[in-house]
Coordinates of C-alpha atoms in Angstrom, one line a residue:
M1 CA -26.4 -9.7 -3.1
K2 CA -23.4 -11.4 -4.8
T3 CA -20.3 -12.5 -2.8
F4 CA -16.9 -11.4 -3.9
Q5 CA -16.5 -15.0 -5.1
E6 CA -19.6 -14.9 -7.3
Y7 CA -18.7 -11.5 -8.8
G8 CA -15.9 -13.2 -10.8
L9 CA -13.9 -9.8 -10.9
L10 CA -11.1 -10.3 -8.4
N11 CA -8.3 -12.9 -8.9
K12 CA -8.1 -16.0 -6.8
N13 CA -5.2 -14.6 -4.7
I14 CA -7.1 -11.6 -3.6
I15 CA -10.3 -13.6 -2.9
Q16 CA -8.3 -16.0 -0.7
A17 CA -6.9 -13.2 1.3
I18 CA -10.3 -11.3 1.8
E19 CA -12.1 -14.6 2.8
E20 CA -9.4 -15.3 5.4
L21 CA -10.2 -11.8 6.8
G22 CA -13.8 -12.7 7.0
F23 CA -15.1 -10.5 3.9
K24 CA -17.7 -12.4 2.1
Y25 CA -20.2 -9.7 0.8
P26 CA -19.1 -6.3 -0.5
T27 CA -20.3 -3.1 1.2
P28 CA -22.3 -0.6 -0.8
I29 CA -19.3 1.4 -1.6
Q30 CA -17.4 -1.6 -2.6
D31 CA -20.1 -3.0 -4.7
K32 CA -20.2 0.3 -6.7
V33 CA -16.5 1.3 -6.9
I34 CA -14.7 -2.1 -7.4
P35 CA -16.4 -3.0 -10.8
F36 CA -16.1 0.6 -12.0
L37 CA -12.3 0.6 -11.3
L38 CA -11.8 -2.8 -12.9
S39 CA -13.5 -1.7 -16.1
S40 CA -12.8 2.1 -16.4
K41 CA -9.7 4.6 -16.3
K42 CA -12.0 7.6 -15.4
D43 CA -11.5 9.7 -12.4
I44 CA -14.0 9.3 -9.5
I45 CA -15.3 11.1 -6.5
A46 CA -16.4 8.3 -4.1
L47 CA -18.4 9.3 -1.0
A48 CA -19.3 6.9 1.7
Q49 CA -19.8 6.9 5.5
T50 CA -16.8 6.3 7.7
G51 CA -16.2 2.6 8.5
T52 CA -17.8 1.3 5.3
G53 CA -14.8 -0.2 3.7
K54 CA -13.4 2.5 1.3
T55 CA -9.8 1.1 1.7
A56 CA -10.9 -2.1 0.2
A57 CA -13.0 -0.3 -2.5
F58 CA -9.8 1.3 -3.9
G59 CA -7.3 -1.1 -2.6
L60 CA -8.5 -4.4 -4.2
P61 CA -8.6 -3.0 -7.7
I62 CA -5.1 -1.4 -7.3
I63 CA -3.6 -4.6 -6.0
Q64 CA -5.3 -6.6 -8.9
Q65 CA -4.0 -4.3 -11.6
I66 CA -0.4 -4.0 -10.4
N67 CA 2.2 -5.1 -12.9
I68 CA 4.7 -7.1 -10.9
K69 CA 7.0 -7.2 -13.7
S70 CA 7.4 -3.4 -13.7
N71 CA 10.1 -2.0 -11.3
F72 CA 8.5 1.3 -10.9
T73 CA 5.9 2.8 -8.5
Q74 CA 2.6 2.4 -10.1
S75 CA 0.1 3.7 -7.4
L76 CA 0.4 6.5 -4.9
I77 CA -2.1 6.9 -2.1
L78 CA -2.0 10.1 -0.1
C79 CA -3.6 10.6 3.3
P80 CA -3.7 13.4 5.9
T81 CA -2.2 11.5 9.1
R82 CA 0.3 8.9 10.2
E83 CA -2.4 6.7 11.7
L84 CA -4.4 6.6 8.6
C85 CA -1.2 5.9 6.5
I86 CA -0.4 3.1 8.7
Q87 CA -4.1 1.7 8.7
I88 CA -4.1 1.8 4.8
T89 CA -0.8 0.0 4.5
R90 CA -1.8 -2.7 6.9
D91 CA -4.9 -3.3 5.0
L92 CA -3.3 -3.3 1.6
C93 CA -0.8 -6.0 3.0
R94 CA -3.6 -8.0 4.2
F95 CA -5.3 -7.9 0.9
S96 CA -2.2 -8.8 -1.0
K97 CA -1.2 -11.6 1.4
F98 CA -1.2 -14.3 -1.3
S99 CA 0.0 -11.8 -4.1
S100 CA 3.5 -11.9 -2.3
L101 CA 5.4 -10.3 -5.1
I102 CA 3.5 -7.0 -4.7
K103 CA 5.5 -4.5 -2.6
I104 CA 3.9 -1.7 -0.4
V105 CA 5.8 1.0 1.4
S106 CA 4.3 3.5 3.8
L107 CA 6.0 6.9 4.4
Y108 CA 5.0 9.2 7.1
G109 CA 6.7 11.7 9.4
G110 CA 7.8 10.8 13.0
A111 CA 9.3 7.7 11.7
N112 CA 13.1 7.1 10.8
I113 CA 13.6 8.6 7.3
N114 CA 16.7 6.7 6.6
S115 CA 14.9 3.4 7.1
Q116 CA 12.2 4.5 4.6
I117 CA 14.9 5.5 2.2
Q118 CA 16.4 1.9 2.5
S119 CA 12.9 0.5 1.8
L120 CA 12.5 2.6 -1.4
K121 CA 15.7 1.2 -2.8
K122 CA 13.9 -2.0 -3.3
Q123 CA 11.2 -2.6 -6.0
T124 CA 8.0 -0.8 -4.7
H125 CA 4.6 -1.0 -6.5
I126 CA 2.4 1.0 -4.1
V127 CA 3.3 4.0 -2.0
V128 CA 1.0 5.1 0.9
G129 CA 2.2 8.4 2.4
T130 CA 1.4 11.7 4.1
P131 CA 2.2 14.8 2.1
G132 CA 4.9 16.2 4.3
R133 CA 7.1 13.1 4.2
I134 CA 6.6 12.5 0.5
I135 CA 7.7 16.0 -0.3
D136 CA 10.7 15.5 1.9
L137 CA 11.7 12.3 -0.1
I138 CA 11.0 13.9 -3.3
Q139 CA 13.2 17.0 -2.6
R140 CA 16.1 14.3 -1.6
K141 CA 15.6 12.6 -4.8
K142 CA 14.8 9.3 -3.3
L143 CA 11.3 9.2 -4.6
F144 CA 10.1 9.3 -8.2
F145 CA 6.5 9.3 -9.5
D146 CA 7.0 9.9 -13.2
K147 CA 5.2 6.6 -14.1
I148 CA 2.3 6.7 -11.8
K149 CA -0.8 5.2 -13.2
C150 CA -3.3 5.7 -10.1
L151 CA -3.4 8.5 -7.5
V152 CA -5.7 8.1 -4.6
L153 CA -6.6 11.1 -2.4
D154 CA -8.0 9.5 0.7
E155 CA -9.8 12.2 3.0
A156 CA -8.3 14.9 0.6
D157 CA -10.6 17.5 2.2
E158 CA -9.0 17.0 5.5
M159 CA -5.5 17.4 4.0
L160 CA -6.5 20.8 2.7
N161 CA -8.1 21.6 6.1
M162 CA -4.9 20.8 7.7
G163 CA -3.0 23.0 5.5
F164 CA -1.4 20.6 3.0
K165 CA -2.5 22.5 -0.1
D166 CA 0.9 23.6 -1.2
E167 CA 2.3 20.0 -0.6
L168 CA -0.5 18.4 -2.6
D169 CA 0.1 21.0 -5.5
S170 CA 3.8 20.1 -5.4
I171 CA 3.3 16.5 -5.4
I172 CA 0.6 16.3 -8.1
E173 CA 2.7 18.5 -10.3
K174 CA 5.3 15.8 -10.4
L175 CA 2.8 13.1 -11.6
P176 CA 2.0 12.1 -15.1
K177 CA -1.0 14.0 -16.4
K178 CA -2.2 10.7 -18.0
R179 CA -3.2 8.9 -14.8
Q180 CA -6.5 7.8 -12.9
S181 CA -7.2 9.9 -9.9
L182 CA -9.6 8.8 -7.3
L183 CA -10.9 11.0 -4.4
F184 CA -12.5 9.2 -1.4
S185 CA -14.2 11.0 1.5
A186 CA -16.8 10.6 4.1
T187 CA -18.3 14.0 3.6
M188 CA -19.0 16.4 0.7
S189 CA -17.3 19.2 2.4
R190 CA -16.7 22.7 0.9
Y191 CA -13.2 21.5 -0.2
I192 CA -14.6 18.5 -2.3
N193 CA -15.4 20.7 -5.3
V194 CA -12.2 22.6 -5.1
I195 CA -10.0 19.4 -5.1
A196 CA -12.1 17.8 -7.9
H197 CA -11.8 20.9 -10.1
K198 CA -7.9 21.2 -9.3
Y199 CA -6.8 17.6 -9.4
L200 CA -9.4 15.5 -11.3
T201 CA -10.5 15.3 -15.0
D202 CA -14.4 15.0 -15.6
P203 CA -14.9 12.8 -12.5
V204 CA -17.6 10.3 -12.1
E205 CA -19.4 10.7 -8.6
I206 CA -20.2 7.6 -6.8
V207 CA -22.3 8.0 -3.7
T208 CA -23.6 5.5 -1.1
G209 CA -26.4 6.7 1.0
K210 CA -26.9 10.4 1.2
K211 CA -24.3 13.1 1.2
N212 CA -23.0 14.3 4.6
I213 CA -25.3 11.7 6.4
G214 CA -24.0 9.8 9.4
S215 CA -24.6 6.0 9.7
D216 CA -27.9 4.6 10.6
D217 CA -26.2 2.5 13.1
V218 CA -25.4 5.5 15.4
K219 CA -27.7 6.8 17.9
H220 CA -27.3 10.7 18.4
V221 CA -27.9 12.0 21.9
Y222 CA -27.1 15.0 23.9
Y223 CA -27.0 16.3 27.6
I224 CA -27.7 19.9 28.5
I225 CA -25.4 21.6 31.2
E226 CA -26.1 24.7 33.0
N227 CA -22.5 26.0 32.8
L228 CA -19.1 25.0 31.9
N229 CA -18.2 24.3 35.6
K230 CA -20.4 21.3 35.2
K231 CA -19.1 19.8 32.2
Y232 CA -16.5 17.6 33.5
L233 CA -18.7 16.3 36.3
T234 CA -21.4 15.4 33.6
L235 CA -18.8 13.6 31.6
K236 CA -17.8 11.4 34.6
R237 CA -21.6 10.6 35.0
I238 CA -21.9 9.6 31.3
V239 CA -19.0 7.3 31.8
D240 CA -20.3 5.9 35.0
I241 CA -23.6 5.2 33.8
N242 CA -22.2 3.2 31.0
P243 CA -20.3 0.4 32.9
D244 CA -19.1 -1.2 29.6
I245 CA -18.2 2.0 27.6
F246 CA -15.3 1.7 25.2
G247 CA -14.9 5.0 23.2
I248 CA -13.3 8.3 22.3
I249 CA -13.8 11.8 23.9
F250 CA -13.3 14.5 21.4
C251 CA -12.0 17.9 22.4
N252 CA -11.3 20.8 20.1
T253 CA -7.7 21.8 21.5
K254 CA -4.7 19.8 22.3
K255 CA -4.5 21.6 25.7
E256 CA -7.9 20.5 26.5
T257 CA -7.3 17.1 25.6
K258 CA -4.3 16.8 27.9
E259 CA -6.3 18.4 30.8
I260 CA -9.3 16.2 30.5
A261 CA -7.1 12.9 30.2
E262 CA -5.1 14.0 33.3
S263 CA -8.3 14.6 35.2
L264 CA -9.8 11.3 34.2
I265 CA -6.5 9.5 35.1
K266 CA -6.5 11.3 38.3
D267 CA -9.9 10.1 39.0
G268 CA -9.1 6.5 38.5
Y269 CA -10.2 5.9 34.9
N270 CA -8.2 4.0 32.5
V271 CA -7.6 6.6 29.8
D272 CA -4.9 8.2 27.7
A273 CA -4.7 11.3 25.4
L274 CA -4.1 11.4 21.6
H275 CA -2.8 14.6 20.3
G276 CA -0.3 16.1 17.7
D277 CA 2.5 16.4 20.4
L278 CA 3.0 12.8 20.7
S279 CA 5.9 11.1 18.9
Q280 CA 5.1 8.2 16.6
T281 CA 6.5 5.8 19.1
Q282 CA 4.3 7.3 21.7
R283 CA 1.3 7.3 19.5
E284 CA 1.7 3.7 18.6
S285 CA 2.0 2.8 22.1
V286 CA -1.4 4.5 23.0
M287 CA -3.1 3.1 20.0
N288 CA -2.0 -0.6 20.8
R289 CA -3.1 -0.2 24.3
F290 CA -6.5 1.1 23.1
R291 CA -7.0 -1.6 20.3
N292 CA -6.2 -4.2 23.0
K293 CA -8.8 -2.6 25.3
N294 CA -6.1 -2.0 28.0
L295 CA -7.7 1.6 27.9
Q296 CA -11.2 2.2 28.4
F297 CA -11.0 5.3 26.1
L298 CA -9.1 8.0 24.3
V299 CA -9.3 11.7 24.8
A300 CA -8.5 13.0 21.3
T301 CA -8.4 16.0 18.9
D302 CA -10.0 15.5 15.5
V303 CA -6.6 15.7 13.8
A304 CA -5.0 13.2 15.9
A305 CA -8.0 10.7 15.5
R306 CA -7.8 10.8 11.8
G307 CA -7.5 7.2 10.4
L308 CA -8.3 5.4 13.7
D309 CA -9.3 2.0 12.9
V310 CA -10.6 0.4 16.0
N311 CA -13.4 -2.1 16.3
N312 CA -16.3 -2.2 18.7
I313 CA -16.2 1.4 19.9
T314 CA -19.4 1.8 21.8
H315 CA -19.4 5.5 22.3
I316 CA -18.2 8.8 20.9
I317 CA -18.3 11.7 23.4
N318 CA -18.3 15.3 21.9
Y319 CA -17.0 17.2 25.0
N320 CA -17.0 20.0 22.7
L321 CA -19.1 20.5 19.6
P322 CA -17.2 20.6 16.4
K323 CA -17.7 23.8 14.3
E324 CA -18.8 21.9 11.2
S325 CA -21.0 19.2 10.5
E326 CA -18.7 17.3 8.4
I327 CA -16.3 17.0 11.4
Y328 CA -19.2 15.6 13.5
V329 CA -20.0 13.0 10.9
H330 CA -16.2 11.9 11.0
R331 CA -16.4 11.7 14.7
S332 CA -19.7 9.9 15.0
G333 CA -18.5 7.4 12.4
R334 CA -15.9 5.9 14.6
T335 CA -18.7 4.0 16.2
G336 CA -21.6 2.0 14.7
R337 CA -19.0 0.0 12.4
A338 CA -19.3 -3.4 10.6
G339 CA -23.0 -4.0 11.6
N340 CA -22.5 -2.8 15.2
T341 CA -24.5 0.0 16.8
G342 CA -23.0 2.9 18.6
I343 CA -23.9 6.2 20.4
S344 CA -22.7 9.5 19.6
V345 CA -22.9 11.8 22.7
C346 CA -22.8 15.6 22.8
I347 CA -22.3 17.6 26.0
I348 CA -23.9 21.2 25.5
Q349 CA -25.1 24.5 27.0
Y350 CA -28.3 26.1 26.1
K351 CA -26.7 28.4 23.7
E352 CA -25.5 25.5 21.6
I353 CA -28.7 24.0 21.0
K354 CA -29.1 26.1 17.8
N355 CA -25.8 24.6 16.5
L356 CA -27.1 21.0 17.4
R357 CA -30.3 21.7 15.5
E358 CA -28.3 22.8 12.3
F359 CA -26.4 19.5 12.7
E360 CA -29.8 17.7 12.8
K361 CA -30.9 19.3 9.6
K362 CA -27.7 18.7 7.7
L363 CA -27.3 15.2 8.8
G364 CA -31.0 14.1 8.5
K365 CA -30.7 12.7 12.0
N366 CA -32.6 13.2 15.2
F367 CA -30.7 14.1 18.4
D368 CA -32.4 12.9 21.5
R369 CA -32.0 14.7 24.7
I370 CA -31.0 12.5 27.8
M371 CA -31.1 13.7 31.3
V372 CA -27.8 13.7 33.2
P373 CA -28.2 10.7 35.6
T374 CA -28.2 11.1 39.1
G375 CA -25.8 9.6 41.6
E376 CA -28.4 7.1 42.7
E377 CA -29.0 5.9 39.2
I378 CA -25.5 5.5 38.6
C379 CA -24.8 3.5 41.7
E380 CA -27.8 1.2 40.8
K381 CA -26.6 0.8 37.2
Q382 CA -23.1 -0.2 38.2
L383 CA -24.3 -2.6 41.0
F384 CA -26.6 -4.6 38.6
F385 CA -24.0 -4.6 36.0
F386 CA -21.6 -6.2 38.6
V387 CA -24.4 -8.8 39.5
E388 CA -24.7 -9.7 35.8
K389 CA -21.0 -10.3 35.5
I390 CA -21.0 -12.4 38.6
K391 CA -23.8 -14.6 37.1
K392 CA -21.8 -15.0 33.8
V393 CA -18.4 -15.6 35.2
I394 CA -16.7 -19.0 34.6
V395 CA -15.0 -20.3 37.7
D396 CA -11.7 -22.4 37.3
E397 CA -12.8 -25.1 39.7
K398 CA -9.4 -26.7 39.8
I399 CA -7.8 -23.6 41.1
M400 CA -10.5 -22.6 43.4
N401 CA -11.0 -25.9 45.2
K402 CA -7.5 -25.6 46.6
F403 CA -8.5 -22.3 48.3
L404 CA -12.2 -22.9 49.0
P405 CA -11.9 -24.9 52.4
E406 CA -10.0 -22.0 54.0
I407 CA -12.2 -19.4 52.4
Q408 CA -15.3 -21.0 53.9
K409 CA -13.7 -21.4 57.3
K410 CA -12.8 -17.6 57.3
L411 CA -16.4 -16.5 56.2
E412 CA -18.6 -19.3 58.1
F413 CA -19.8 -16.7 60.6
F414 CA -21.6 -14.7 57.7
D415 CA -25.0 -15.6 56.3
K416 CA -25.7 -15.4 52.5
K417 CA -27.3 -11.9 52.8
E418 CA -24.3 -10.4 54.8
L419 CA -21.6 -11.9 52.4
I420 CA -23.6 -10.4 49.4
K421 CA -23.7 -6.9 51.1
R422 CA -20.0 -7.1 52.0
F423 CA -18.7 -8.2 48.6
S424 CA -20.9 -5.5 46.9
W425 CA -19.6 -3.0 49.2
I426 CA -16.0 -3.7 48.4
K427 CA -16.9 -3.4 44.8
F428 CA -18.9 -0.1 45.0
N429 CA -18.0 1.8 48.0
H430 CA -16.1 4.4 45.8
F431 CA -19.1 5.0 43.8
M432 CA -21.4 5.1 46.8
N433 CA -19.0 7.6 48.7
F434 CA -18.5 9.7 45.5
Y435 CA -22.2 10.0 44.8
K436 CA -23.5 10.3 48.4
N437 CA -25.5 13.4 48.6
S438 CA -24.5 14.3 45.1
Q439 CA -26.5 17.3 43.4
D440 CA -28.8 16.9 40.3
L441 CA -26.6 18.4 37.4
N442 CA -29.7 18.8 35.2
P443 CA -30.7 22.4 34.8
I444 CA -34.2 23.0 36.1
F445 CA -35.3 26.0 34.1
Y446 CA -35.6 25.9 30.4
K447 CA -37.4 27.3 27.5
K448 CA -39.5 25.4 25.1
T449 CA -37.3 23.6 22.5
Q450 CA -37.7 23.0 18.8
N451 CA -38.7 19.5 19.4
K452 CA -41.7 20.8 21.4
K453 CA -40.7 19.1 24.6
R454 CA -42.3 21.3 27.3
I455 CA -39.6 22.6 29.7
F456 CA -39.6 25.6 32.2
L457 CA -38.0 29.1 32.2
R458 CA -36.8 31.0 35.1
T459 CA -37.7 34.6 34.4
K460 CA -36.9 38.0 36.0
K461 CA -40.3 39.4 35.0
F462 CA -41.9 37.9 38.0
K463 CA -41.5 39.2 41.4
K464 CA -41.3 37.0 44.5
E465 CA -44.7 38.2 45.6
S466 CA -46.1 36.5 42.3
F467 CA -45.3 32.9 43.5
S468 CA -46.8 30.7 46.1
K469 CA -45.0 28.1 48.1
L470 CA -46.4 24.4 48.1
F471 CA -45.7 21.6 50.4
L472 CA -45.4 18.0 48.9
N473 CA -45.7 14.9 51.1
I474 CA -42.8 13.0 49.3
G475 CA -39.0 13.6 49.4
S476 CA -35.7 12.1 48.6
K477 CA -36.6 8.8 50.7
D478 CA -39.2 8.4 48.0
K479 CA -36.5 8.6 45.3
L480 CA -37.8 12.0 44.2
T481 CA -35.4 14.5 42.6
K482 CA -35.8 17.9 41.4
L483 CA -36.3 16.7 37.7
G484 CA -38.8 14.2 39.1
L485 CA -40.9 16.9 40.8
I486 CA -40.9 18.9 37.6
N487 CA -42.2 16.0 35.7
L488 CA -45.0 15.5 38.3
I489 CA -45.9 19.3 38.0
N490 CA -45.9 18.6 34.2
Q491 CA -48.5 16.0 34.5
A492 CA -50.7 18.2 37.0
V493 CA -50.8 21.4 34.9
N494 CA -51.5 19.3 31.7
K495 CA -49.1 21.1 29.4
S496 CA -49.6 24.7 30.8
R497 CA -46.4 26.7 30.4
I498 CA -45.6 28.0 34.0
N499 CA -42.8 29.6 35.9
I500 CA -41.2 27.7 38.9
G501 CA -39.1 29.2 41.6
H502 CA -37.3 27.7 44.4
I503 CA -37.3 23.7 44.8
E504 CA -36.2 22.1 47.8
I505 CA -36.2 18.3 48.2
L506 CA -36.3 17.1 51.8
S507 CA -35.9 13.7 53.1
N508 CA -39.8 13.0 53.6
S509 CA -41.3 16.1 51.9
S510 CA -40.6 18.8 49.3
L511 CA -41.2 22.5 49.0
F512 CA -41.5 24.4 45.7
E513 CA -42.6 27.6 44.3
V514 CA -45.0 28.2 41.4
E515 CA -46.8 31.2 40.0
K516 CA -49.8 32.0 42.1
R517 CA -52.2 32.0 39.0
Y518 CA -51.5 28.3 38.5
R519 CA -51.6 27.4 42.4
D520 CA -55.1 26.0 42.3
K521 CA -54.6 24.0 39.1
I522 CA -51.5 22.5 40.7
L523 CA -53.4 21.6 43.8
I524 CA -56.1 19.9 42.0
G525 CA -53.9 18.2 39.5
M526 CA -51.4 16.8 41.8
S527 CA -54.0 15.3 44.3
R528 CA -55.1 13.1 41.3
I529 CA -51.8 11.6 40.6
S530 CA -49.1 9.4 42.4
H531 CA -45.6 8.8 42.6
L532 CA -44.2 5.1 42.7
G533 CA -47.7 4.1 43.6
R534 CA -47.9 6.4 46.4
P535 CA -50.9 9.0 46.4
L536 CA -49.6 12.7 46.5
S537 CA -50.8 15.1 49.2
I538 CA -50.3 18.8 48.4
E539 CA -51.0 21.9 50.4
I540 CA -50.1 25.7 50.6
K541 CA -47.2 26.4 52.8
N542 CA -47.6 29.8 54.5

């Protein structure tokens, strides 16, 4: 692949700016769009996954083609949210760092309109704005687009989805008919054809990858919960089993976003909420803390998260499944960017499995089921994560040497093993105490899923007399959980579909109920297998 330099298409000022930003090779969407826009005035529809460099794809050609001698606005970029508006403006300013005579203005609601009006009194070549504020300034006769050469609709489908149809109609009516219109989106939603038919003329479609397909750098997983009462506890366990998590939790409503954020903060997590009720100042404060990793993660609605440009997000957690696969693509695209890998997590109930399977078909991705971690698994993961951090820590010897003699004196009564235990307990006592005697959140009884993983179903067709109670010689001290016991039964019955009744895990033993017709098969099968190297002994409990 050729570098930007080797293309010979962009001027030296732009090359200098993007090389300073670390851009050497164009992304697939940039590779297709930039040469096209520098050689053609045709309208385009460009579809590419979130995080693949769409802003540079349209921004670099726009900057190169600006006539700095003209004192009118030559390009208008419309986007759905303040955050995306700020992001695009920031990127364009970086791209034009050495093209100092190019003036770029961002116009969005929530900011001081008088300051924006003052900025428009100066020569402005590129305007980036949200529909509502653009309309406001047009009505005040402070903004004129009669000589616009290029219109960019970034995430235009989302603008329609957010109810900006009338504003878009009104703005585009003010533009010259002889212009180039560019429509950029991460997904081919039902709105794209409507927009293209209404606002574009005979557009060329440029697609990288497959339509509505998420990034290959994102792994899609899901956890099944028995009922909504266990959803928040499951969320906490997902967070706790990933000590280095840095991500976004998506909720469908502002109310739920606030509630989840407040609950997490109350439980000691470094979190804040991002929703439509925040002022611009509050929003920017939250985003700056998140970008600087002073927050572990955000709890956000889809609308509020539009345009987020934050690197190294490890996880996206769908606390609620979105209604449409296009929204899911946008969410999951916040991770797995710029060559990094990421994980998109869904927390669902059984009744939502059908929706998840539809997402799999539309996205062309497999969603892997993960079991909700147990308290013991979480404590172990956190403890060893802490140990690894200790191994990698770099000590400032100059500072520590001043205190070391006194520390040694105070701790000289403890041997190495005792010190390790005490330091570990100080760090992890809150985990240990919280998860002590915690229940297994995984539902035990399932039906067979479409991916053909065999799971069990509690049924009302069987009466209690139809079950046998069996006694097993291992229990919680042997690290046996309800789910682990089910896996042992799976091995013993060799994929026969049976029904399981009550399970009780005791300290040194376990009791469970199975259909009588499978009793002998389980007795024989389980006597031939082991658990953590320990042979199993099973008998009928009267």
